[in-house]
Amino acid sequence: MFSVSYIRFRKHYLHIPYLVLAGLEFGVLFGIFSLLTVFLAMVGIDHAPMHTDMVAAFLFAITLSCGTLAMGGYLAMAKETLSLLLFRTLIAYCFVGGIGLTLVYGVLPQADPGSANLFWAVLLASMVIILMRLIFLRVVDSEQLVRRVVVFGAGDFAASLLDEYQRNMRKLGIRIIGCIPENAHSSVSGDLLLPAPYDFYQFCKENKVSEIVVAQQERRRTEGGWLPVPDLMECKLRGIAVTNGVDFYERELKKAKLDMVHPSWIVFSEGFKASKSRNFAKRFVDLALSLALLVVMFPFIILTALAVFLETGRPILYSQKRVGMLGKEFRIYKFRSMRQDAEKDGKARWASANDNRVTRVGAFIRNTRLDELPQIYNVIKGEMSIVGPRPERPEFVSELKEKIPFYDTRHYVKPGLMGWAQLKYPYGASVEDAKGKLEYDLYYSKNHSLLMDFLIMIQTVEVVLLGKGVR
C-alpha cells in the first residue's frame, strides 16, 4: 500500500511510476546501443573508440526518449489499446526519433553507427520497449501497488470525480473503492456508496486505503451535511493522505476542476505567483526560440505564402483582434486559411468541424499549424509568448466572462503559440469547450514554469504530427 506515487518538481506534478519507466527505458536504449557497438567489434566491423561509443549511446537513448515524450507516450499509454501503443511507439522511435537522430548525426557524424546498424538498433529497441510497457502496465495496475482511495462525499462533485476516474484515472495506479455520503442526497450509484464508518482510521486500515479525497458540495457544514474533522485529522497524522477534491484533480489530471474551485483556492493556494526573474527568463527564452524558429521556418513561410496566394489570391495574411495579458487587446496574425468572405457580415463565429469556409490549402496549413507561423512576430513584439493560453477574440471573451466563473484568470498570464489546454483538450468551439479548456489554463496559470513550458513544447510535436484539435 503506497500513499505517495508522485513528486512535485518546479510546481509540476510528476508521477513516480512513469519517472521510473522513463529511467528504465533510457537504460534499455543505452544498453541496446552499447551492446550493438560491442557486437560490431566482435565481428570485426570498425567502430569508434569506447568514449565515443558511450557518448553515441547516450545521444541515441536521450533522442528516442524525447521522441517518446514528444508523442505523449508516458501519459497516454495508460488509456491505450495494444494497437495504439504499438502505433505510438513506432512513430516515436522510427519517425520522430529518426528525424532527431538525423539532426544529431548531422552535427556529430562520428556518433553515427551507420544506417543499417541504426535500423537494427531502433527495431530491437522498439520490440523490447513495447514488451516492457506491457509488463509495466500490469505491474502498476496490480493490487499490490495500486493506491486505494475513498471519496468523502456523494454529491455532484463526487459523481463527476468518479466519471473522470472511469475515463482517465482507472489505469493510473488508482482504485476508488467507493464514496461515503455526507448527507441523504446522493448523485452516486448505490453500488459505490459506503456506510459511514464508526472509526475512519480502522476502516482505512482494514480496506488498505491510502488516501481520502474530500469532495463535498460545500466545505462548510450544510443542511444535513457533516465533516468528520477529528477523524480526518487522526487519519492524516497516522499516515493516510487527506486531499480536497480540487487538489486531487490538479495532481492526477493536471487541471483545476472548475465546479470545485473557490476564490479562496486562488488566494491561499501555493501558486499563481509572478516574479520579475521568472518574467525575464521567460522573455529571454521567447526571444531566443522565436528568432531561431524564424530562421528555421523561413522557407516554409515563403512556400505557405505562395500557396495561399496561388489558390485564393490576396490577402495572404489574416489578422484578428485578440485579448492578451491583463485584458489588453492586440492584433494576431495568421496565414489566411478561409475564404475572403468567411465573416462577410462582420459577425464573429466559432469554427465548426469540417468548416466549409476553409480552403484546400487552408485545411493543410491548419493541420500542420503552418498558418500560425506569422505569430512569431507577435512573440518577438512581446504580445505573446511561445507557451501560454491561446488568446481569444474580444467578442467571445465578453460572452465567456459572463457565463464561466474565473474565466478572466487566464488573462494574468501572457498568451502563447502553444498551450497546456491545446495538449489536453480538443478544439474549443462552444462555451462548454471554453469551460473545459479553462480548467487546463487555470492549472497552467497556477503552476507554470520553464520546465512545464519545455514539456509543452516537446509534446506539441504530437499535436502537429497527428493533427489534433484542428477544425
Short mmCIF file of C-alpha atoms in Angstrom, two decimals:
data_model
loop_
_atom_site.label_atom_id
_atom_site.label_comp_id
_atom_site.label_asym_id
_atom_site.label_seq_id
_atom_site.Cartn_x
_atom_site.Cartn_y
_atom_site.Cartn_z
CA MET A 1 0.00 0.00 0.00
CA PHE A 2 1.55 3.29 -1.17
CA SER A 3 0.19 6.67 -0.14
CA VAL A 4 2.52 8.71 -2.37
CA SER A 5 3.23 7.93 -6.03
CA TYR A 6 4.19 11.37 -7.26
CA ILE A 7 6.65 14.16 -6.69
CA ARG A 8 6.25 17.86 -7.32
CA PHE A 9 9.15 19.38 -9.20
CA ARG A 10 9.15 23.05 -10.16
CA LYS A 11 5.44 23.21 -9.29
CA HIS A 12 4.56 20.41 -11.76
CA TYR A 13 3.30 17.02 -10.55
CA LEU A 14 5.30 14.08 -11.88
CA HIS A 15 4.08 10.52 -11.28
CA ILE A 16 6.83 8.32 -9.86
CA PRO A 17 5.85 5.13 -11.79
CA TYR A 18 6.24 6.95 -15.11
CA LEU A 19 9.52 8.52 -14.00
CA VAL A 20 10.73 5.01 -13.16
CA LEU A 21 9.56 3.75 -16.55
CA ALA A 22 11.33 6.62 -18.34
CA GLY A 23 14.54 5.81 -16.44
CA LEU A 24 14.28 2.10 -17.25
CA GLU A 25 13.62 2.82 -20.91
CA PHE A 26 16.60 5.15 -21.09
CA GLY A 27 18.76 2.43 -19.55
CA VAL A 28 17.46 -0.19 -22.02
CA LEU A 29 18.06 2.11 -25.00
CA PHE A 30 21.55 2.93 -23.76
CA GLY A 31 22.26 -0.79 -23.23
CA ILE A 32 20.98 -1.83 -26.66
CA PHE A 33 23.16 0.69 -28.44
CA SER A 34 26.18 -0.22 -26.30
CA LEU A 35 25.70 -3.94 -26.99
CA LEU A 36 25.45 -3.14 -30.68
CA THR A 37 28.90 -1.50 -30.65
CA VAL A 38 30.35 -4.48 -28.75
CA PHE A 39 28.83 -6.85 -31.29
CA LEU A 40 30.29 -4.81 -34.16
CA ALA A 41 33.71 -5.03 -32.54
CA MET A 42 33.38 -8.81 -32.09
CA VAL A 43 32.56 -9.38 -35.75
CA GLY A 44 35.42 -7.13 -36.84
CA ILE A 45 33.50 -4.10 -38.04
CA ASP A 46 35.25 -0.79 -37.42
CA HIS A 47 33.66 1.39 -34.82
CA ALA A 48 34.55 4.50 -32.83
CA PRO A 49 36.67 4.47 -29.63
CA MET A 50 34.92 3.49 -26.40
CA HIS A 51 34.47 7.03 -25.05
CA THR A 52 32.77 7.98 -28.32
CA ASP A 53 30.60 4.86 -28.09
CA MET A 54 29.38 5.97 -24.68
CA VAL A 55 28.51 9.42 -25.99
CA ALA A 56 26.79 7.91 -29.03
CA ALA A 57 24.79 5.54 -26.81
CA PHE A 58 23.73 8.46 -24.62
CA LEU A 59 22.64 10.51 -27.65
CA PHE A 60 20.71 7.52 -29.06
CA ALA A 61 18.92 6.92 -25.74
CA ILE A 62 18.10 10.56 -24.99
CA THR A 63 16.86 11.24 -28.54
CA LEU A 64 14.47 8.27 -28.60
CA SER A 65 13.31 9.09 -25.05
CA CYS A 66 12.50 12.62 -26.19
CA GLY A 67 10.65 11.11 -29.15
CA THR A 68 8.50 9.12 -26.72
CA LEU A 69 7.82 12.22 -24.64
CA ALA A 70 7.00 14.22 -27.78
CA MET A 71 4.40 11.64 -28.80
CA GLY A 72 2.81 11.59 -25.33
CA GLY A 73 3.97 8.03 -24.78
CA TYR A 74 4.26 8.19 -20.99
CA LEU A 75 0.91 9.88 -20.31
CA ALA A 76 -1.28 8.29 -22.98
CA MET A 77 -0.22 4.67 -22.56
CA ALA A 78 -2.46 4.14 -19.54
CA LYS A 79 -5.57 4.63 -21.68
CA GLU A 80 -4.44 2.95 -24.91
CA THR A 81 -5.18 -0.33 -26.59
CA LEU A 82 -2.33 -2.57 -27.70
CA SER A 83 -2.62 -1.41 -31.34
CA LEU A 84 -2.42 2.26 -30.34
CA LEU A 85 0.53 1.53 -28.06
CA LEU A 86 2.33 -0.15 -30.98
CA PHE A 87 1.49 2.74 -33.32
CA ARG A 88 2.60 5.45 -30.90
CA THR A 89 5.87 3.68 -30.05
CA LEU A 90 6.78 3.11 -33.69
CA ILE A 91 6.01 6.73 -34.60
CA ALA A 92 8.03 7.94 -31.61
CA TYR A 93 11.08 5.81 -32.47
CA CYS A 94 11.02 5.39 -36.24
CA PHE A 95 9.73 8.82 -37.28
CA VAL A 96 10.25 11.42 -34.54
CA GLY A 97 13.34 9.67 -33.16
CA GLY A 98 14.62 9.10 -36.70
CA ILE A 99 14.39 12.80 -37.51
CA GLY A 100 16.06 13.66 -34.21
CA LEU A 101 18.92 11.20 -34.80
CA THR A 102 19.42 12.54 -38.33
CA LEU A 103 19.86 16.04 -36.90
CA VAL A 104 22.19 14.74 -34.16
CA TYR A 105 24.36 12.82 -36.59
CA GLY A 106 24.45 15.82 -38.90
CA VAL A 107 26.14 17.76 -36.10
CA LEU A 108 28.16 14.81 -34.70
CA PRO A 109 28.86 12.42 -37.61
CA GLN A 110 31.35 10.44 -35.52
CA ALA A 111 28.41 9.18 -33.40
CA ASP A 112 26.61 7.71 -36.43
CA PRO A 113 26.75 3.87 -36.35
CA GLY A 114 25.63 3.63 -39.99
CA SER A 115 22.12 3.36 -41.40
CA ALA A 116 21.96 -0.46 -41.37
CA ASN A 117 23.20 -0.73 -37.79
CA LEU A 118 20.90 2.09 -36.69
CA PHE A 119 17.93 0.29 -38.29
CA TRP A 120 18.54 -2.86 -36.26
CA ALA A 121 19.12 -0.86 -33.09
CA VAL A 122 15.82 1.00 -33.47
CA LEU A 123 13.93 -2.18 -34.40
CA LEU A 124 15.29 -4.11 -31.41
CA ALA A 125 14.66 -1.15 -29.10
CA SER A 126 11.04 -0.86 -30.30
CA MET A 127 10.30 -4.53 -29.58
CA VAL A 128 11.94 -4.52 -26.15
CA ILE A 129 10.31 -1.23 -25.08
CA ILE A 130 6.82 -2.33 -26.17
CA LEU A 131 7.19 -5.54 -24.15
CA MET A 132 8.48 -3.54 -21.18
CA ARG A 133 5.49 -1.18 -21.31
CA LEU A 134 3.00 -4.04 -21.37
CA ILE A 135 4.66 -5.52 -18.29
CA PHE A 136 4.77 -2.09 -16.66
CA LEU A 137 1.03 -1.54 -17.10
CA ARG A 138 0.28 -4.89 -15.49
CA VAL A 139 2.60 -4.25 -12.55
CA VAL A 140 1.42 -0.67 -11.85
CA ASP A 141 -2.22 -1.75 -12.12
CA SER A 142 -1.73 -4.74 -9.81
CA GLU A 143 -3.46 -4.85 -6.46
CA GLN A 144 -0.09 -4.91 -4.69
CA LEU A 145 0.96 -1.48 -6.00
CA VAL A 146 -2.32 0.29 -6.68
CA ARG A 147 -3.35 3.24 -4.47
CA ARG A 148 -6.75 2.62 -2.89
CA VAL A 149 -8.79 5.79 -2.49
CA VAL A 150 -12.09 6.53 -0.76
CA VAL A 151 -14.13 9.65 -1.57
CA PHE A 152 -15.89 11.54 1.21
CA GLY A 153 -19.00 12.98 -0.40
CA ALA A 154 -21.56 11.54 -2.80
CA GLY A 155 -23.00 14.64 -4.48
CA ASP A 156 -22.44 16.03 -7.97
CA PHE A 157 -18.76 16.72 -7.31
CA ALA A 158 -18.14 13.13 -6.28
CA ALA A 159 -20.14 11.81 -9.24
CA SER A 160 -18.06 13.98 -11.59
CA LEU A 161 -14.86 12.69 -10.00
CA LEU A 162 -15.99 9.07 -10.45
CA ASP A 163 -16.80 9.76 -14.10
CA GLU A 164 -13.30 11.17 -14.66
CA TYR A 165 -11.89 8.17 -12.83
CA GLN A 166 -13.61 5.73 -15.15
CA ARG A 167 -12.47 7.62 -18.26
CA ASN A 168 -8.98 8.80 -17.35
CA MET A 169 -7.66 7.59 -13.98
CA ARG A 170 -8.50 3.91 -13.76
CA LYS A 171 -5.12 2.79 -15.10
CA LEU A 172 -3.04 5.42 -13.34
CA GLY A 173 -2.46 3.13 -10.40
CA ILE A 174 -5.61 4.32 -8.58
CA ARG A 175 -8.58 2.38 -7.22
CA ILE A 176 -11.55 4.36 -5.92
CA ILE A 177 -13.30 1.83 -3.70
CA GLY A 178 -16.40 3.95 -3.08
CA CYS A 179 -17.97 7.11 -1.67
CA ILE A 180 -19.05 7.92 1.88
CA PRO A 181 -22.13 10.19 1.63
CA GLU A 182 -22.15 13.42 3.61
CA ASN A 183 -25.97 13.58 3.77
CA ALA A 184 -29.09 11.86 2.48
CA HIS A 185 -28.73 13.29 -1.03
CA SER A 186 -26.61 11.21 -3.39
CA SER A 187 -25.70 11.50 -7.08
CA VAL A 188 -23.58 8.35 -6.97
CA SER A 189 -24.90 4.90 -7.89
CA GLY A 190 -25.84 2.73 -4.93
CA ASP A 191 -23.19 0.07 -5.52
CA LEU A 192 -20.47 2.67 -4.90
CA LEU A 193 -21.95 4.05 -1.68
CA LEU A 194 -20.25 3.07 1.58
CA PRO A 195 -21.75 3.34 5.06
CA ALA A 196 -20.17 5.99 7.27
CA PRO A 197 -17.60 4.15 9.41
CA TYR A 198 -17.59 4.46 13.17
CA ASP A 199 -13.79 4.60 13.17
CA PHE A 200 -12.33 6.14 9.99
CA TYR A 201 -8.76 5.10 10.65
CA GLN A 202 -9.70 1.50 11.36
CA PHE A 203 -11.84 1.48 8.21
CA CYS A 204 -8.89 2.72 6.12
CA LYS A 205 -6.56 0.19 7.71
CA GLU A 206 -8.90 -2.76 7.08
CA ASN A 207 -9.55 -1.72 3.45
CA LYS A 208 -5.93 -0.73 2.73
CA VAL A 209 -6.99 2.84 1.91
CA SER A 210 -4.02 5.15 1.32
CA GLU A 211 -5.91 8.38 0.59
CA ILE A 212 -9.20 10.09 1.46
CA VAL A 213 -10.46 12.62 -1.08
CA VAL A 214 -12.91 15.20 0.31
CA ALA A 215 -15.39 16.08 -2.45
CA GLN A 216 -18.21 17.79 -0.60
CA GLN A 217 -20.58 20.17 -2.33
CA GLU A 218 -19.63 22.81 0.23
CA ARG A 219 -16.63 22.91 2.55
CA ARG A 220 -18.59 24.32 5.44
CA ARG A 221 -21.37 22.43 7.22
CA THR A 222 -24.55 22.39 5.09
CA GLU A 223 -28.09 21.27 5.69
CA GLY A 224 -27.86 17.68 6.81
CA GLY A 225 -24.14 17.56 5.96
CA TRP A 226 -21.17 16.84 8.16
CA LEU A 227 -17.40 16.74 8.02
CA PRO A 228 -15.64 14.41 10.48
CA VAL A 229 -12.69 16.71 11.16
CA PRO A 230 -11.30 14.78 14.20
CA ASP A 231 -11.38 11.50 12.25
CA LEU A 232 -9.71 13.05 9.20
CA MET A 233 -7.05 14.60 11.44
CA GLU A 234 -6.30 11.22 13.00
CA CYS A 235 -6.03 9.58 9.59
CA LYS A 236 -3.62 12.24 8.35
CA LEU A 237 -1.49 12.15 11.48
CA ARG A 238 -1.27 8.36 11.21
CA GLY A 239 -0.01 8.39 7.60
CA ILE A 240 -3.15 8.36 5.44
CA ALA A 241 -3.27 11.23 2.94
CA VAL A 242 -6.29 13.54 3.13
CA THR A 243 -6.81 15.64 -0.01
CA ASN A 244 -9.53 18.00 -1.12
CA GLY A 245 -11.15 17.31 -4.46
CA VAL A 246 -9.70 20.21 -6.44
CA ASP A 247 -6.14 19.30 -5.39
CA PHE A 248 -6.78 15.65 -6.32
CA TYR A 249 -7.90 16.74 -9.80
CA GLU A 250 -4.89 19.01 -10.10
CA ARG A 251 -2.44 16.28 -9.15
CA GLU A 252 -3.89 13.38 -11.12
CA LEU A 253 -5.33 15.06 -14.23
CA LYS A 254 -3.22 18.25 -14.35
CA LYS A 255 -6.25 20.53 -14.38
CA ALA A 256 -8.36 22.55 -11.95
CA LYS A 257 -11.92 21.24 -11.75
CA LEU A 258 -13.84 24.46 -12.24
CA ASP A 259 -17.01 23.36 -10.40
CA MET A 260 -14.94 22.74 -7.27
CA VAL A 261 -12.77 25.88 -7.38
CA HIS A 262 -13.41 28.54 -4.75
CA PRO A 263 -11.90 32.05 -4.69
CA SER A 264 -10.02 31.03 -1.53
CA TRP A 265 -8.23 28.31 -3.54
CA ILE A 266 -6.75 31.00 -5.78
CA VAL A 267 -5.97 33.35 -2.89
CA PHE A 268 -4.38 30.86 -0.48
CA SER A 269 -3.00 28.04 -2.63
CA GLU A 270 0.67 27.79 -3.49
CA GLY A 271 0.93 29.12 -7.00
CA PHE A 272 -0.36 31.96 -9.19
CA LYS A 273 2.93 33.71 -8.46
CA ALA A 274 4.54 36.20 -10.81
CA SER A 275 8.14 37.29 -10.34
CA LYS A 276 10.50 39.57 -12.22
CA SER A 277 13.12 36.84 -12.56
CA ARG A 278 10.58 34.38 -13.98
CA ASN A 279 9.25 37.00 -16.42
CA PHE A 280 12.78 37.93 -17.52
CA ALA A 281 13.77 34.28 -18.08
CA LYS A 282 10.58 33.56 -20.00
CA ARG A 283 11.07 36.65 -22.19
CA PHE A 284 14.67 35.67 -22.91
CA VAL A 285 13.61 32.14 -23.91
CA ASP A 286 10.76 33.54 -26.04
CA LEU A 287 13.11 35.82 -27.99
CA ALA A 288 15.78 33.16 -28.47
CA LEU A 289 13.34 30.49 -29.63
CA SER A 290 11.23 32.77 -31.81
CA LEU A 291 14.29 34.12 -33.66
CA ALA A 292 15.63 30.59 -34.12
CA LEU A 293 12.22 29.40 -35.26
CA LEU A 294 12.00 32.27 -37.73
CA VAL A 295 15.32 31.27 -39.32
CA VAL A 296 14.47 27.54 -39.48
CA MET A 297 10.91 28.02 -40.74
CA PHE A 298 11.62 30.86 -43.19
CA PRO A 299 11.49 28.56 -46.29
CA PHE A 300 8.12 27.18 -45.10
CA ILE A 301 6.85 30.73 -44.53
CA ILE A 302 7.67 31.63 -48.15
CA LEU A 303 6.11 28.40 -49.52
CA THR A 304 2.96 28.82 -47.43
CA ALA A 305 2.52 32.43 -48.54
CA LEU A 306 2.94 31.36 -52.17
CA ALA A 307 0.41 28.50 -51.81
CA VAL A 308 -2.23 30.78 -50.26
CA PHE A 309 -1.72 33.40 -53.00
CA LEU A 310 -1.91 30.87 -55.86
CA GLU A 311 -5.14 29.32 -54.57
CA THR A 312 -7.21 32.31 -53.49
CA GLY A 313 -5.11 35.43 -54.09
CA ARG A 314 -4.80 38.26 -51.63
CA PRO A 315 -4.75 38.92 -48.76
CA ILE A 316 -2.19 36.30 -47.77
CA LEU A 317 -2.27 37.23 -44.10
CA TYR A 318 -5.33 37.44 -41.90
CA SER A 319 -5.45 39.45 -38.70
CA GLN A 320 -7.88 39.45 -35.79
CA LYS A 321 -8.16 41.27 -32.52
CA ARG A 322 -7.37 39.06 -29.55
CA VAL A 323 -7.32 39.61 -25.79
CA GLY A 324 -3.87 39.40 -24.26
CA MET A 325 -2.31 39.76 -20.84
CA LEU A 326 -4.33 41.85 -18.36
CA GLY A 327 -7.12 42.16 -20.92
CA LYS A 328 -5.09 44.29 -23.36
CA GLU A 329 -6.20 43.81 -26.96
CA PHE A 330 -3.73 43.23 -29.80
CA ARG A 331 -3.81 42.02 -33.39
CA ILE A 332 -2.83 38.43 -34.04
CA TYR A 333 -1.57 37.38 -37.49
CA LYS A 334 -2.13 34.15 -39.40
CA PHE A 335 -1.85 32.89 -42.93
CA ARG A 336 -5.37 33.05 -44.29
CA SER A 337 -6.94 29.58 -44.27
CA MET A 338 -10.55 30.58 -45.05
CA ARG A 339 -12.29 32.29 -47.95
CA GLN A 340 -12.09 36.07 -48.05
CA ASP A 341 -15.82 36.30 -47.24
CA ALA A 342 -15.69 33.93 -44.24
CA GLU A 343 -17.20 36.63 -42.00
CA LYS A 344 -18.64 38.99 -44.59
CA ASP A 345 -21.36 40.18 -42.21
CA GLY A 346 -18.70 41.10 -39.64
CA LYS A 347 -20.09 38.71 -37.02
CA ALA A 348 -17.63 36.52 -35.10
CA ARG A 349 -18.35 32.78 -35.36
CA TRP A 350 -16.90 29.69 -33.73
CA ALA A 351 -15.15 27.41 -36.21
CA SER A 352 -17.08 24.18 -36.78
CA ALA A 353 -15.98 20.66 -37.70
CA ASN A 354 -15.30 20.39 -41.46
CA ASP A 355 -15.98 24.12 -41.79
CA ASN A 356 -16.88 24.83 -45.44
CA ARG A 357 -15.21 28.25 -45.20
CA VAL A 358 -11.78 26.57 -45.05
CA THR A 359 -9.90 26.34 -48.36
CA ARG A 360 -7.91 23.30 -49.53
CA VAL A 361 -4.59 24.97 -48.78
CA GLY A 362 -6.15 26.29 -45.58
CA ALA A 363 -7.02 22.76 -44.42
CA PHE A 364 -3.43 21.64 -44.94
CA ILE A 365 -1.79 24.58 -43.18
CA ARG A 366 -4.26 24.28 -40.30
CA ASN A 367 -3.45 20.57 -39.87
CA THR A 368 0.29 21.27 -39.90
CA ARG A 369 -0.04 24.52 -37.89
CA LEU A 370 1.77 26.42 -40.64
CA ASP A 371 -0.98 29.04 -40.51
CA GLU A 372 0.31 30.04 -37.06
CA LEU A 373 3.83 30.94 -38.21
CA PRO A 374 3.18 34.71 -38.59
CA GLN A 375 2.53 34.81 -34.84
CA ILE A 376 6.29 34.58 -34.37
CA TYR A 377 6.07 38.34 -34.99
CA ASN A 378 3.66 38.66 -32.04
CA VAL A 379 6.14 36.77 -29.84
CA ILE A 380 9.08 38.96 -30.89
CA LYS A 381 6.96 42.04 -30.28
CA GLY A 382 6.17 40.82 -26.77
CA GLU A 383 2.39 40.49 -27.19
CA MET A 384 2.58 36.69 -26.97
CA SER A 385 4.83 34.01 -25.55
CA ILE A 386 5.93 30.70 -27.07
CA VAL A 387 3.87 28.91 -24.38
CA GLY A 388 0.69 30.19 -22.74
CA PRO A 389 -3.10 30.08 -23.00
CA ARG A 390 -4.33 30.67 -26.55
CA PRO A 391 -5.67 34.24 -26.90
CA GLU A 392 -9.40 34.53 -27.60
CA ARG A 393 -11.39 37.08 -29.60
CA PRO A 394 -12.87 40.03 -27.63
CA GLU A 395 -16.39 39.16 -28.78
CA PHE A 396 -16.11 35.68 -27.29
CA VAL A 397 -14.30 36.86 -24.15
CA SER A 398 -17.19 39.18 -23.25
CA GLU A 399 -19.63 36.27 -23.52
CA LEU A 400 -17.40 33.75 -21.75
CA LYS A 401 -16.68 36.05 -18.78
CA GLU A 402 -20.42 36.26 -18.12
CA LYS A 403 -21.05 32.53 -18.40
CA ILE A 404 -17.90 30.93 -16.95
CA PRO A 405 -16.62 31.72 -13.43
CA PHE A 406 -12.94 32.68 -13.13
CA TYR A 407 -12.58 32.99 -16.92
CA ASP A 408 -10.63 36.24 -16.55
CA THR A 409 -7.88 34.46 -14.58
CA ARG A 410 -6.34 33.23 -17.85
CA HIS A 411 -5.54 36.84 -18.75
CA TYR A 412 -3.00 37.15 -15.94
CA VAL A 413 -0.57 35.05 -17.99
CA LYS A 414 0.78 36.10 -21.39
CA PRO A 415 -0.98 34.17 -24.21
CA GLY A 416 1.08 31.76 -26.29
CA LEU A 417 1.59 29.98 -29.59
CA MET A 418 1.06 26.65 -27.85
CA GLY A 419 -0.51 25.83 -24.52
CA TRP A 420 -1.38 23.21 -21.92
CA ALA A 421 -5.07 23.27 -22.88
CA GLN A 422 -4.18 22.65 -26.54
CA LEU A 423 -2.35 19.49 -25.49
CA LYS A 424 -5.03 18.16 -23.18
CA TYR A 425 -8.32 19.31 -24.72
CA PRO A 426 -9.68 19.11 -28.29
CA TYR A 427 -10.53 22.17 -30.35
CA GLY A 428 -12.87 24.51 -28.46
CA ALA A 429 -15.88 25.85 -30.36
CA SER A 430 -18.51 26.46 -27.69
CA VAL A 431 -18.99 27.84 -24.20
CA GLU A 432 -18.77 24.32 -22.77
CA ASP A 433 -15.49 23.72 -24.61
CA ALA A 434 -14.14 27.04 -23.33
CA LYS A 435 -15.01 25.90 -19.79
CA GLY A 436 -13.15 22.61 -20.32
CA LYS A 437 -10.08 24.41 -21.68
CA LEU A 438 -10.14 26.90 -18.82
CA GLU A 439 -9.63 24.05 -16.35
CA TYR A 440 -6.27 23.36 -18.00
CA ASP A 441 -5.45 27.05 -18.40
CA LEU A 442 -6.06 27.50 -14.67
CA TYR A 443 -3.63 24.69 -13.93
CA TYR A 444 -1.02 26.33 -16.16
CA SER A 445 -1.61 29.78 -14.67
CA LYS A 446 -1.09 28.33 -11.19
CA ASN A 447 1.91 26.10 -11.89
CA HIS A 448 3.70 27.47 -14.97
CA SER A 449 7.49 27.22 -15.02
CA LEU A 450 10.25 26.89 -17.61
CA LEU A 451 10.20 23.11 -17.08
CA MET A 452 6.49 22.96 -17.81
CA ASP A 453 6.99 25.19 -20.87
CA PHE A 454 9.64 22.77 -22.15
CA LEU A 455 7.34 19.78 -21.63
CA ILE A 456 4.54 21.56 -23.50
CA MET A 457 6.85 22.48 -26.39
CA ILE A 458 8.14 18.94 -26.88
CA GLN A 459 4.69 17.35 -26.53
CA THR A 460 3.26 19.76 -29.13
CA VAL A 461 5.10 17.61 -31.69
CA GLU A 462 2.32 15.01 -31.26
CA VAL A 463 -0.37 17.66 -31.82
CA VAL A 464 1.26 18.78 -35.08
CA LEU A 465 2.03 15.30 -36.42
CA LEU A 466 -1.41 13.82 -35.65
CA GLY A 467 -3.35 16.99 -36.49
CA LYS A 468 -5.08 17.07 -33.10
CA GLY A 469 -7.55 19.82 -32.28
CA VAL A 470 -7.97 21.08 -35.84
CA ARG A 471 -11.15 22.34 -37.48
#
